[in-house]
Coordinates of C-alpha atoms in Angstrom, one line a residue:
M1236 CA -73.2 -179.2 -22.2
I1237 CA -74.8 -175.9 -23.2
E1238 CA -71.5 -174.2 -23.7
R1239 CA -70.4 -177.1 -25.8
K1240 CA -73.5 -176.7 -28.1
K1241 CA -72.9 -173.0 -28.4
E1242 CA -69.3 -173.6 -29.3
M1243 CA -70.3 -176.2 -31.9
G1244 CA -72.9 -173.7 -33.3
R1245 CA -70.3 -171.0 -33.6
D1246 CA -67.9 -173.4 -35.3
R1247 CA -70.6 -174.4 -37.8
V1248 CA -71.5 -170.8 -38.6
S1249 CA -67.7 -170.0 -38.9
R1250 CA -67.3 -172.8 -41.4
L1251 CA -70.4 -171.7 -43.3
V1252 CA -69.1 -168.1 -43.5
S1253 CA -65.7 -169.3 -44.7
W1254 CA -67.4 -171.5 -47.2
G1255 CA -69.6 -168.6 -48.4
H1256 CA -66.5 -166.4 -49.0
W1257 CA -64.8 -169.0 -51.2
F1258 CA -68.1 -169.8 -53.0
A1259 CA -68.5 -166.0 -53.7
F1260 CA -64.9 -165.9 -55.0
F1261 CA -65.6 -168.9 -57.3
N1262 CA -68.7 -167.1 -58.7
G1263 CA -66.7 -163.9 -59.1
F1264 CA -64.3 -165.9 -61.3
L1265 CA -67.3 -167.2 -63.4
A1266 CA -68.6 -163.7 -63.7
M1267 CA -65.3 -162.6 -65.1
I1268 CA -65.6 -165.3 -67.8
V1269 CA -69.1 -164.1 -68.7
G1270 CA -67.7 -160.5 -68.7
V1271 CA -65.5 -161.3 -71.7
R1272 CA -68.6 -160.8 -73.8
Y1273 CA -68.7 -157.1 -72.8
I1274 CA -65.1 -156.7 -74.2
E1275 CA -66.2 -158.3 -77.4
T1276 CA -68.8 -155.5 -77.7
V1277 CA -66.7 -152.5 -76.8
G1278 CA -63.5 -153.8 -78.4
A1279 CA -60.3 -155.0 -76.8
P1280 CA -57.6 -152.6 -75.8
E1281 CA -54.6 -152.1 -78.1
S1282 CA -51.9 -151.1 -75.5
W1283 CA -50.4 -152.7 -72.5
I1284 CA -51.9 -149.8 -70.4
G1285 CA -55.4 -150.7 -71.5
W1286 CA -54.9 -154.4 -71.0
G1287 CA -53.4 -153.9 -67.5
Y1288 CA -56.3 -151.7 -66.4
L1289 CA -58.8 -154.1 -67.9
A1290 CA -57.3 -157.1 -66.0
I1291 CA -57.2 -155.4 -62.6
S1292 CA -60.6 -153.7 -63.0
T1293 CA -62.2 -156.9 -64.1
L1294 CA -60.8 -158.9 -61.2
G1295 CA -61.7 -156.2 -58.7
H1296 CA -65.1 -155.4 -60.1
F1297 CA -66.6 -158.9 -60.5
S1298 CA -65.1 -160.1 -57.2
F1299 CA -66.6 -157.2 -55.5
L1300 CA -70.1 -157.8 -57.1
A1301 CA -70.0 -161.5 -56.1
F1302 CA -69.1 -160.5 -52.5
I1303 CA -71.9 -157.9 -52.3
V1304 CA -74.4 -160.6 -53.5
Y1305 CA -73.1 -162.9 -50.8
L1306 CA -73.3 -160.3 -48.1
V1307 CA -76.8 -159.2 -49.0
V1308 CA -78.4 -162.6 -49.9
L1309 CA -76.4 -165.5 -48.2
F1310 CA -74.8 -164.0 -45.1
P1311 CA -78.1 -163.2 -43.3
I1312 CA -79.4 -166.7 -44.1
T1313 CA -76.2 -168.2 -42.7
L1314 CA -76.9 -166.6 -39.4
L1315 CA -80.7 -167.4 -39.4
L1316 CA -80.5 -171.0 -40.9
P1317 CA -76.9 -172.3 -40.3
Y1318 CA -77.6 -175.6 -42.1
S1319 CA -75.1 -176.5 -44.8
K1320 CA -77.5 -178.5 -47.1
I1321 CA -80.1 -175.7 -47.1
L1322 CA -77.5 -173.0 -47.6
R1323 CA -75.7 -174.8 -50.4
G1324 CA -79.0 -175.3 -52.3
L1325 CA -80.0 -171.6 -51.9
A1326 CA -76.5 -170.4 -52.8
A1327 CA -76.4 -172.5 -55.9
F1328 CA -79.8 -171.2 -56.9
A1329 CA -78.9 -167.5 -56.2
A1330 CA -75.6 -167.8 -58.0
T1331 CA -77.3 -169.4 -61.1
L1332 CA -79.9 -166.6 -61.1
G1333 CA -77.2 -163.9 -60.9
L1334 CA -75.1 -165.4 -63.7
C1335 CA -78.2 -165.8 -65.9
I1336 CA -79.0 -162.2 -65.3
L1337 CA -75.4 -161.2 -66.2
L1338 CA -75.6 -163.3 -69.4
Y1339 CA -78.9 -161.6 -70.3
D1340 CA -77.3 -158.3 -69.7
T1341 CA -74.4 -159.1 -72.1
L1342 CA -77.0 -159.8 -74.8
I1343 CA -78.8 -156.5 -74.1
Y1344 CA -75.6 -154.5 -74.0
D1345 CA -74.4 -156.0 -77.3
D1346 CA -77.7 -155.1 -79.0
Y1347 CA -78.7 -151.8 -77.3
G1348 CA -75.5 -150.5 -75.8
L1349 CA -77.3 -150.2 -72.4
H1350 CA -77.2 -152.3 -69.2
L1351 CA -80.2 -153.7 -67.5
S1352 CA -82.5 -151.4 -65.6
P1353 CA -86.3 -151.4 -65.1
F1354 CA -86.7 -149.2 -68.2
V1355 CA -84.4 -151.3 -70.4
F1356 CA -85.9 -154.5 -69.1
D1357 CA -89.4 -153.4 -70.2
I1358 CA -88.0 -152.8 -73.7
A1359 CA -86.0 -156.0 -73.9
W1360 CA -89.0 -158.0 -72.7
A1361 CA -90.9 -156.9 -75.8
D1362 CA -87.9 -158.0 -77.9
L1363 CA -87.3 -161.3 -76.1
N1364 CA -87.7 -163.5 -79.1
A1365 CA -84.9 -161.7 -81.0
L1366 CA -82.6 -161.7 -78.0
L1367 CA -83.0 -165.3 -77.0
Q1368 CA -82.6 -167.6 -80.0
G1369 CA -82.5 -171.4 -80.1
T1370 CA -82.6 -173.5 -76.9
S1371 CA -79.6 -172.0 -75.1
Y1372 CA -81.8 -170.1 -72.7
I1373 CA -83.0 -173.5 -71.4
V1374 CA -79.7 -175.5 -71.6
T1375 CA -77.5 -172.7 -70.1
P1376 CA -79.3 -172.3 -66.8
L1377 CA -79.4 -176.1 -66.4
G1378 CA -75.7 -176.3 -67.0
I1379 CA -75.0 -173.5 -64.6
I1380 CA -77.1 -174.9 -61.7
I1381 CA -75.3 -178.3 -62.1
L1382 CA -71.9 -176.5 -62.0
E1383 CA -73.0 -174.4 -59.0
L1384 CA -74.2 -177.4 -57.0
T1385 CA -71.0 -179.3 -57.8
A1386 CA -68.8 -176.4 -56.7
A1387 CA -70.9 -175.8 -53.6
N1388 CA -70.5 -179.4 -52.5
Y1389 CA -66.8 -179.6 -53.5
L1390 CA -65.9 -176.5 -51.5
W1391 CA -67.9 -177.7 -48.4
K1392 CA -66.2 -181.1 -48.3
R1393 CA -62.8 -179.4 -48.4
I1394 CA -63.5 -176.3 -46.4
E1395 CA -61.3 -177.3 -43.5
K1396 CA -58.4 -178.1 -45.7
I1397 CA -58.8 -174.7 -47.5
R1398 CA -59.0 -172.9 -44.2
K1399 CA -55.8 -174.5 -42.9
S1400 CA -54.0 -173.5 -46.1
N1401 CA -54.4 -169.8 -45.0
Y1402 CA -54.8 -168.6 -48.6
G1403 CA -57.9 -166.5 -47.7
P1404 CA -56.1 -163.3 -46.5
K1405 CA -53.8 -163.4 -49.5
V1406 CA -56.7 -163.6 -51.9
V1407 CA -58.6 -160.8 -50.2
L1408 CA -55.5 -158.6 -50.3
V1409 CA -55.0 -159.2 -54.0
I1410 CA -58.6 -158.5 -54.8
G1411 CA -58.6 -155.4 -52.6
L1412 CA -55.5 -154.0 -54.2
C1413 CA -57.0 -154.6 -57.7
F1414 CA -60.2 -152.9 -56.7
V1415 CA -58.5 -149.8 -55.2
S1416 CA -55.9 -149.7 -57.9
S1417 CA -58.4 -149.7 -60.7
H1418 CA -60.1 -146.7 -59.3
L1419 CA -56.9 -144.8 -58.7
I1420 CA -55.7 -145.5 -62.3
H1421 CA -59.1 -144.3 -63.6
I1422 CA -58.8 -141.1 -61.7
W1423 CA -55.4 -140.5 -63.4
A1424 CA -56.8 -141.6 -66.8
D1425 CA -59.8 -139.3 -66.5
A1426 CA -57.7 -136.3 -65.6
A1427 CA -55.2 -137.0 -68.4
D1428 CA -57.8 -137.9 -71.1
I1429 CA -56.5 -141.5 -71.6
T1430 CA -59.3 -142.7 -73.8
E1431 CA -57.9 -146.2 -73.9
I1432 CA -59.0 -146.5 -70.3
T1433 CA -62.0 -144.1 -70.0
R1434 CA -63.8 -145.7 -73.0
L1435 CA -64.3 -148.8 -70.8
D1436 CA -66.3 -146.8 -68.2
D1437 CA -69.7 -148.2 -69.2
A1438 CA -68.6 -151.6 -70.3
Y1439 CA -69.5 -153.5 -67.0
P1440 CA -72.8 -153.3 -65.2
L1441 CA -73.0 -151.4 -61.9
S1442 CA -69.5 -149.9 -62.7
Y1443 CA -68.9 -146.4 -61.4
P1444 CA -65.2 -145.7 -61.7
A1445 CA -63.9 -142.9 -59.4
T1446 CA -62.9 -139.5 -60.8
A1447 CA -61.2 -136.5 -59.3
R1448 CA -63.2 -133.9 -61.1
S1449 CA -64.7 -132.2 -58.0
F1450 CA -61.3 -132.3 -56.2
M1451 CA -59.6 -130.8 -59.3
E1452 CA -62.2 -128.1 -59.7
S1453 CA -62.0 -127.1 -56.1
H1454 CA -58.3 -126.7 -56.4
G1455 CA -58.4 -124.8 -59.7
I1456 CA -57.0 -127.6 -61.8
E1457 CA -58.5 -128.0 -65.2
K1458 CA -58.9 -131.4 -66.9
S1459 CA -56.4 -131.9 -69.7
S1460 CA -57.7 -131.2 -73.2
K1461 CA -54.6 -132.1 -75.1
A1462 CA -55.6 -133.6 -78.4
Q1463 CA -54.4 -137.1 -79.1
D1464 CA -52.8 -138.3 -82.2
P1465 CA -55.7 -139.7 -84.4
S1466 CA -53.4 -142.5 -85.5
K1467 CA -53.1 -143.8 -81.9
L1468 CA -56.9 -143.8 -81.3
Q1469 CA -58.8 -147.0 -81.7
P1470 CA -61.7 -146.3 -84.2
S1471 CA -65.0 -146.7 -82.5
L1472 CA -67.1 -146.2 -85.5
N1473 CA -67.3 -148.2 -88.7
Y1474 CA -68.2 -145.1 -90.7
P1475 CA -68.9 -145.5 -93.6
I1476 CA -69.7 -149.2 -93.3
S1477 CA -68.5 -149.8 -96.9
P1478 CA -66.2 -147.6 -99.0
L1479 CA -68.0 -145.0 -101.1
Q1480 CA -68.5 -145.7 -104.8
C1481 CA -69.1 -142.3 -106.4
S1482 CA -68.4 -141.3 -110.0
A1483 CA -69.8 -137.9 -110.8
D1484 CA -67.5 -135.2 -112.3
P1485 CA -67.8 -131.9 -110.4
E1486 CA -70.0 -129.7 -112.5
I1487 CA -72.5 -128.0 -110.2
N1488 CA -71.9 -125.4 -107.5
I1489 CA -73.7 -126.1 -104.2
L1490 CA -74.9 -123.5 -101.7
M1491 CA -76.3 -124.8 -98.4
V1492 CA -77.9 -122.0 -96.3
A1493 CA -78.5 -123.2 -92.7
I1494 CA -80.3 -120.8 -90.4
D1495 CA -80.2 -121.2 -86.6
G1496 CA -83.6 -120.9 -84.8
F1497 CA -85.6 -121.1 -88.0
R1498 CA -89.3 -122.1 -87.5
A1499 CA -91.2 -123.5 -90.4
D1500 CA -94.6 -122.0 -89.4
L1501 CA -93.4 -118.4 -89.9
V1502 CA -92.3 -118.7 -93.5
D1503 CA -95.4 -116.8 -94.7
K1504 CA -96.0 -114.0 -97.1
E1505 CA -96.1 -111.3 -94.4
T1506 CA -92.9 -112.3 -92.5
M1507 CA -90.8 -113.8 -95.3
P1508 CA -92.4 -112.8 -98.6
F1509 CA -89.3 -113.7 -100.8
L1510 CA -88.7 -117.1 -99.3
Y1511 CA -92.4 -117.8 -99.3
E1512 CA -92.6 -117.3 -103.1
Y1513 CA -89.2 -119.0 -103.6
G1514 CA -90.5 -122.1 -102.0
K1515 CA -93.6 -122.1 -104.2
H1516 CA -91.5 -122.3 -107.3
N1517 CA -89.0 -124.9 -106.1
H1518 CA -88.9 -128.1 -104.1
E1519 CA -90.5 -127.3 -100.7
F1520 CA -90.8 -129.9 -97.9
K1521 CA -93.6 -129.0 -95.6
Q1522 CA -93.1 -131.6 -92.9
H1523 CA -89.4 -131.4 -92.4
L1524 CA -87.7 -132.0 -89.1
S1525 CA -84.2 -131.1 -88.0
G1526 CA -82.3 -133.9 -86.2
G1527 CA -81.7 -131.6 -83.1
N1528 CA -83.1 -128.7 -81.2
M1529 CA -79.7 -127.0 -80.7
H1530 CA -77.0 -125.8 -83.0
N1531 CA -74.6 -128.8 -82.6
S1532 CA -77.1 -131.5 -82.9
G1533 CA -78.9 -129.8 -85.8
M1534 CA -75.7 -129.3 -87.8
F1535 CA -74.6 -132.8 -86.9
S1536 CA -77.7 -134.4 -88.4
L1537 CA -77.5 -132.2 -91.4
L1538 CA -73.9 -132.8 -92.4
Y1539 CA -73.2 -136.3 -91.0
G1540 CA -76.7 -137.7 -91.5
L1541 CA -76.1 -139.8 -88.3
Q1542 CA -78.3 -140.2 -85.3
G1543 CA -77.4 -137.7 -82.5
S1544 CA -76.4 -140.5 -80.2
Y1545 CA -73.1 -140.6 -82.1
I1546 CA -72.2 -137.0 -81.6
A1547 CA -69.7 -137.7 -78.8
A1548 CA -68.0 -140.6 -80.6
S1549 CA -64.3 -140.2 -80.0
D1550 CA -63.1 -140.7 -83.6
L1551 CA -65.5 -137.9 -84.8
S1552 CA -63.0 -135.5 -83.3
Y1553 CA -60.8 -136.2 -86.3
R1554 CA -63.2 -137.8 -88.8
S1555 CA -65.2 -135.4 -91.0
P1556 CA -68.6 -136.1 -92.6
V1557 CA -68.3 -138.5 -95.6
F1558 CA -70.3 -136.0 -97.6
T1559 CA -67.7 -133.3 -97.4
Q1560 CA -64.9 -135.9 -97.7
E1561 CA -66.4 -137.0 -101.0
L1562 CA -66.8 -133.4 -102.2
A1563 CA -63.2 -132.7 -101.5
K1564 CA -62.2 -136.0 -103.2
Q1565 CA -64.1 -135.0 -106.4
G1566 CA -62.3 -131.7 -106.6
Y1567 CA -64.7 -129.2 -105.0
T1568 CA -63.5 -126.2 -103.1
L1569 CA -65.3 -126.1 -99.7
A1570 CA -65.9 -123.1 -97.5
R1571 CA -67.9 -122.2 -94.4
F1572 CA -69.2 -118.7 -93.7
A1573 CA -70.5 -118.1 -90.2
P1574 CA -70.4 -115.9 -87.1
E1575 CA -68.2 -116.9 -84.2
T1576 CA -69.4 -120.1 -82.6
S1577 CA -68.0 -121.7 -79.5
N1578 CA -68.0 -125.4 -78.4
I1579 CA -68.3 -126.9 -81.8
E1580 CA -69.1 -130.6 -81.5
P1581 CA -67.9 -132.9 -83.0
Q1582 CA -64.6 -131.2 -83.6
A1583 CA -64.0 -132.5 -87.2
I1584 CA -67.4 -131.5 -88.5
Y1585 CA -66.0 -128.5 -90.6
Q1586 CA -62.6 -130.0 -91.0
D1587 CA -62.8 -130.2 -94.8
M1588 CA -63.9 -126.6 -95.2
T1589 CA -62.0 -123.3 -95.2
S1590 CA -63.7 -121.3 -92.5
H1591 CA -64.5 -117.6 -92.9
I1592 CA -65.6 -116.6 -89.4
Q1593 CA -67.1 -113.1 -88.6
P1594 CA -66.7 -111.4 -85.2
L1595 CA -69.8 -110.6 -83.1
T1596 CA -68.5 -107.1 -82.2
N1597 CA -71.6 -105.4 -83.6
G1598 CA -74.1 -108.1 -83.0
V1599 CA -75.2 -111.3 -84.8
A1600 CA -77.1 -109.6 -87.6
D1601 CA -74.1 -107.6 -88.6
A1602 CA -72.0 -110.8 -88.6
D1603 CA -74.6 -112.4 -90.9
I1604 CA -74.3 -109.5 -93.3
Q1605 CA -70.5 -109.8 -93.3
S1606 CA -70.8 -113.6 -93.8
I1607 CA -73.0 -113.1 -96.9
D1608 CA -70.6 -110.4 -98.2
S1609 CA -67.6 -112.7 -97.6
F1610 CA -69.4 -115.5 -99.5
N1611 CA -70.1 -113.3 -102.5
E1612 CA -66.5 -112.1 -102.6
W1613 CA -65.2 -115.7 -102.2
R1614 CA -67.6 -117.0 -104.9
M1615 CA -66.4 -114.5 -107.5
Q1616 CA -62.8 -115.8 -107.0
Q1617 CA -63.5 -119.4 -107.6
D1618 CA -62.4 -121.0 -110.9
K1619 CA -63.7 -124.6 -110.2
P1620 CA -66.9 -126.1 -108.7
W1621 CA -67.5 -125.2 -105.1
F1622 CA -69.5 -126.1 -102.0
A1623 CA -70.4 -123.4 -99.5
L1624 CA -72.1 -123.7 -96.1
L1625 CA -73.6 -120.3 -95.1
N1626 CA -74.7 -120.4 -91.5
L1627 CA -76.9 -117.4 -90.5
Q1628 CA -77.8 -117.0 -86.8
S1629 CA -79.8 -113.8 -86.4
P1630 CA -83.2 -115.4 -85.7
D1631 CA -81.8 -117.5 -82.9
S1632 CA -80.7 -114.3 -81.2
Y1633 CA -83.8 -112.2 -82.2
D1634 CA -81.3 -109.8 -83.7
T1635 CA -81.6 -107.1 -86.4
P1636 CA -79.1 -104.5 -87.6
I1637 CA -79.3 -100.9 -86.4
G1638 CA -81.7 -98.9 -88.5
F1639 CA -83.7 -101.9 -89.8
L1640 CA -87.4 -100.8 -90.2
G1641 CA -89.0 -104.3 -90.2
I1642 CA -92.7 -105.1 -90.4
E1643 CA -95.8 -104.5 -88.4
T1644 CA -96.4 -106.5 -85.3
V1645 CA -99.2 -109.0 -85.3
K1646 CA -101.1 -111.1 -82.9
P1647 CA -99.6 -114.6 -82.4
S1648 CA -101.8 -117.5 -83.8
T1649 CA -101.3 -119.3 -80.5
P1650 CA -101.7 -118.0 -76.9
L1651 CA -98.4 -116.6 -75.5
K1652 CA -97.4 -114.9 -72.3
P1653 CA -96.7 -111.2 -72.5
A1654 CA -92.9 -111.6 -72.5
Q1655 CA -93.3 -114.3 -75.2
K1656 CA -95.4 -112.0 -77.4
V1657 CA -92.5 -109.5 -77.4
L1658 CA -90.1 -112.2 -78.4
F1659 CA -92.5 -113.4 -81.0
N1660 CA -92.7 -110.1 -82.8
Q1661 CA -89.0 -109.4 -82.4
Y1662 CA -88.4 -112.9 -83.9
R1663 CA -90.5 -112.0 -86.9
Q1664 CA -88.4 -108.8 -87.4
S1665 CA -85.3 -110.9 -87.5
L1666 CA -86.8 -113.4 -90.0
N1667 CA -87.9 -110.4 -92.2
F1668 CA -84.3 -109.2 -92.1
I1669 CA -83.0 -112.6 -93.1
D1670 CA -85.6 -112.8 -95.9
K1671 CA -84.2 -109.6 -97.4
Q1672 CA -80.7 -110.9 -97.1
L1673 CA -81.7 -114.2 -98.8
Q1674 CA -83.3 -112.3 -101.7
K1675 CA -80.1 -110.3 -102.3
L1676 CA -78.0 -113.4 -102.0
I1677 CA -80.0 -115.8 -104.2
E1678 CA -80.9 -113.3 -106.9
R1679 CA -77.2 -112.7 -107.6
L1680 CA -76.4 -116.4 -108.0
P1681 CA -76.1 -118.1 -111.4
A1682 CA -79.1 -120.2 -112.3
S1683 CA -76.9 -123.2 -112.4
T1684 CA -76.3 -123.1 -108.7
F1685 CA -77.8 -125.8 -106.5
V1686 CA -79.4 -124.0 -103.5
M1687 CA -80.7 -125.4 -100.3
V1688 CA -82.3 -123.3 -97.5
T1689 CA -83.1 -124.9 -94.3
G1690 CA -83.0 -124.5 -90.5
V1691 CA -80.4 -125.8 -88.1
S1692 CA -83.2 -126.0 -85.5
G1693 CA -86.5 -124.4 -84.7
K1694 CA -87.2 -121.8 -82.0
V1695 CA -89.2 -121.5 -78.8
F1696 CA -89.8 -118.1 -77.4
T1697 CA -87.6 -118.1 -74.3
G1698 CA -84.4 -116.5 -73.1
D1699 CA -83.5 -119.6 -71.0
N1700 CA -81.0 -121.8 -72.9
D1701 CA -81.7 -124.7 -70.5
N1702 CA -85.4 -124.5 -71.3
Q1703 CA -84.6 -124.5 -75.0
R1704 CA -82.3 -127.5 -74.7
G1705 CA -84.9 -129.7 -73.0
N1706 CA -87.7 -128.6 -75.3
L1707 CA -88.3 -131.0 -78.1
S1708 CA -91.6 -129.6 -79.3
P1709 CA -92.4 -129.2 -83.0
A1710 CA -91.7 -125.5 -82.7
N1711 CA -88.1 -126.3 -81.8
V1712 CA -87.4 -128.9 -84.5
H1713 CA -89.9 -128.3 -87.4
V1714 CA -87.8 -126.3 -89.9
P1715 CA -88.2 -125.2 -93.5
L1716 CA -86.5 -127.0 -96.3
I1717 CA -86.5 -125.5 -99.8
I1718 CA -84.3 -126.9 -102.6
H1719 CA -83.6 -125.3 -106.0
W1720 CA -82.5 -127.9 -108.5
P1721 CA -80.8 -126.3 -111.5
G1722 CA -82.6 -126.8 -114.8
M1723 CA -85.9 -127.8 -113.1
E1724 CA -88.5 -125.0 -113.3
Y1725 CA -91.4 -126.4 -111.4
D1726 CA -93.1 -126.3 -108.1
K1727 CA -93.0 -129.4 -106.0
T1728 CA -94.6 -129.3 -102.6
V1729 CA -93.8 -132.4 -100.5
T1730 CA -96.2 -133.2 -97.7
Y1731 CA -94.9 -136.5 -96.5
P1732 CA -92.5 -136.4 -93.4
S1733 CA -88.8 -135.8 -94.1
S1734 CA -85.8 -135.0 -91.9
H1735 CA -82.2 -133.7 -91.9
Y1736 CA -81.0 -137.4 -91.9
G1737 CA -82.2 -137.7 -95.5
V1738 CA -80.3 -134.6 -96.9
V1739 CA -76.9 -136.2 -97.2
P1740 CA -78.2 -139.4 -98.9
T1741 CA -80.1 -137.2 -101.3
L1742 CA -77.1 -135.1 -102.2
M1743 CA -74.8 -138.1 -102.4
T1744 CA -77.0 -140.0 -104.8
Q1745 CA -78.5 -137.1 -106.9
L1746 CA -75.4 -134.8 -107.2
L1747 CA -72.4 -137.0 -106.6
D1748 CA -73.7 -140.2 -108.2
C1749 CA -72.9 -142.4 -105.2
T1750 CA -74.2 -146.0 -105.7
N1751 CA -73.8 -147.1 -102.0
K1752 CA -76.9 -147.8 -100.0
P1753 CA -77.7 -144.8 -97.8
S1754 CA -77.5 -147.1 -94.8
D1755 CA -73.8 -147.4 -95.4
Y1756 CA -73.2 -143.8 -94.2
S1757 CA -76.4 -142.4 -92.9
A1758 CA -79.4 -142.9 -90.7
G1759 CA -81.7 -141.4 -93.3
R1760 CA -83.0 -142.2 -96.8
N1761 CA -83.4 -140.2 -100.0
I1762 CA -86.0 -137.5 -99.1
L1763 CA -87.3 -137.5 -102.7
Q1764 CA -89.3 -140.6 -101.7
P1765 CA -91.5 -141.2 -98.7
Q1766 CA -89.7 -142.9 -95.8
S1767 CA -90.4 -146.4 -94.6
E1768 CA -89.6 -145.6 -90.9
N1769 CA -92.4 -144.3 -88.8
W1770 CA -90.1 -142.5 -86.3
T1771 CA -87.5 -139.8 -86.2
Y1772 CA -84.7 -139.3 -83.7
I1773 CA -84.4 -135.8 -82.4
G1774 CA -81.6 -134.7 -80.0
D1775 CA -78.1 -135.7 -79.0
N1776 CA -76.5 -138.3 -76.7
L1777 CA -77.9 -136.8 -73.5
V1778 CA -81.5 -135.9 -74.2
F1779 CA -83.5 -137.1 -77.2
G1780 CA -87.0 -137.4 -78.5
I1781 CA -88.7 -140.0 -80.7
Y1782 CA -91.1 -138.4 -83.1
Q1783 CA -94.0 -140.7 -84.2
E1784 CA -97.2 -140.1 -86.1
D1785 CA -99.3 -139.4 -83.0
E1786 CA -96.9 -138.9 -80.1
I1787 CA -93.5 -137.6 -79.0
T1788 CA -91.4 -139.5 -76.5
V1789 CA -88.7 -137.6 -74.7
I1790 CA -85.9 -139.7 -73.0
D1791 CA -82.9 -138.7 -70.9
R1792 CA -79.7 -140.6 -70.5
H1793 CA -80.9 -142.2 -67.3
G1794 CA -83.8 -143.9 -69.1
K1795 CA -86.5 -141.6 -67.7
Y1796 CA -89.1 -140.8 -70.3
R1797 CA -92.2 -138.6 -70.9
I1798 CA -94.7 -139.0 -73.6
Y1799 CA -96.6 -136.1 -75.2
N1800 CA -99.2 -135.7 -77.9
R1801 CA -98.1 -134.8 -81.4
D1802 CA -98.2 -131.0 -80.9
Y1803 CA -96.5 -131.3 -77.5
S1804 CA -99.3 -129.5 -75.7
Q1805 CA -100.3 -132.4 -73.3
R1806 CA -98.3 -135.0 -71.5
L1807 CA -99.8 -138.5 -71.8
R1808 CA -99.2 -139.7 -68.2
N1809 CA -100.8 -143.2 -68.6
K1810 CA -99.2 -144.0 -71.9
K1811 CA -96.5 -146.6 -72.1
I1812 CA -93.5 -146.2 -74.3
S1813 CA -93.7 -147.9 -77.7
A1814 CA -91.2 -150.7 -77.5
P1815 CA -90.8 -151.6 -81.2
E1816 CA -89.8 -148.1 -82.2
L1817 CA -87.4 -147.7 -79.3
I1818 CA -85.7 -151.0 -80.1
Q1819 CA -85.2 -149.7 -83.7
V1820 CA -83.7 -146.4 -82.3
M1821 CA -81.4 -148.3 -80.0
R1822 CA -80.1 -150.6 -82.8
E1823 CA -79.6 -147.6 -85.1
G1824 CA -77.6 -146.0 -82.3
R1825 CA -75.3 -149.0 -82.2
R1826 CA -75.2 -149.9 -85.9
F1827 CA -72.0 -147.9 -86.8
Y1828 CA -70.0 -149.0 -83.8
N1829 CA -67.3 -151.7 -84.3
H1830 CA -68.1 -155.1 -82.8

């Protein structure tokens, strides 16, 4: 009798386990249907390779997720409480909760481009009314729970017939092959730079496709960097959102001087006497921020006018800034003068310009002198309107040419460590050298030349590049901006906040007579007027800061954040992140993507 009861108990558990597997498979199928919303967000594939990978990865991924949920939630209950009615009710509730979370994740991913995490959930909770509209958030869970209870009962009543059909091992084999195959295909796609596949990496929640990077590196195999034909790439950005409508005839020459490592607080009459006076008699912006704290992110915000989160967008490897595109369209001759620079990102940022690059054989300061000489020689040869980007980099390297006498050392206005004091005064020497070069340069220009002098980024006194990359303090992003408008002899000091994001909209509207809204092609607004936004995005797609009136929030790509006071001197450990501003940042970071 006892053996009989044990045997019946084992049989009941066996039937429940079998039922649980089929119920998990059914919910994996439902999850796949919900997952279609992710594809609507990232865009459907355009080739049979992309569709094939998408099909097998979807089947493998969501089936695997459903099985994990069953294994963690329902399987232990099956062993502890092997009663079908209880288990069916709990399973239906758990499946409904899981599918509702998945649906909620699709909404968040469509709006923010991020999947649910504790950090994202906090932000989304503050934006709940905008995410959940109408009564669907009430009706949908009710519909799902009814469907789940119906499916649970249907499968239980027919579980013996299903077991006898012996389809289970075949289904497991197919799902297992799909799961393994999707990872193997991704390893190949990652190694071969097949963007049609790798662009889907972050589409699904809890998706971590396998790569062979560590294996390849250990065997001396480099990842392929072969450029793909732009015509075969699916555009990921809707940039500009609307075709540009510009009507100006090219009349004015434009010189943009962008200086790496250029702090605003040291443009004073002792360190940079020429630029100090030049700013007084022209348009000077006292509260101007670069869009980045490094060369790439700073130049990206200056020329593209886009938030740094777009810097790695695939089609920017062949799509240049709309600003330089429009200059070329209107007949300007475009040129760039700069020292040698490695790892330019995005690749197409200088695509419309003829590059005059100077070697670093004798140092950065000597390369800057050669760049200015090269510009002067090039300018004299032009017979039609031109645009020139002159990138000077001496201050970022604390460099001065051999024999430069410089200025007296002074005591820093803020406390610095001994090594930083040395860098501080060497930095001042470099700025003084640049000031003398700017004087020679600008005084030789015709009065009708539009001149803009600004910084690519600021500068912190350290020799550690990693420290500089992670430092989003005002010293590293507050840069000068001085504009000379031909024909306007007046001093105009601007004290309201401005940023690099507003430079392109200003030049497009004021010089090129573009009638488009700035939001069609930029994250900024015309800097000749105070901005309505109370935040500024600083950084790239990996680490960024949100500058607000009273605080600075630094966030990494994993969602970890730190909040500092406005001068970056103190971390506010008990302060919570400001949800409304972060929601605006996230939406701006998705606004130009195709949906």
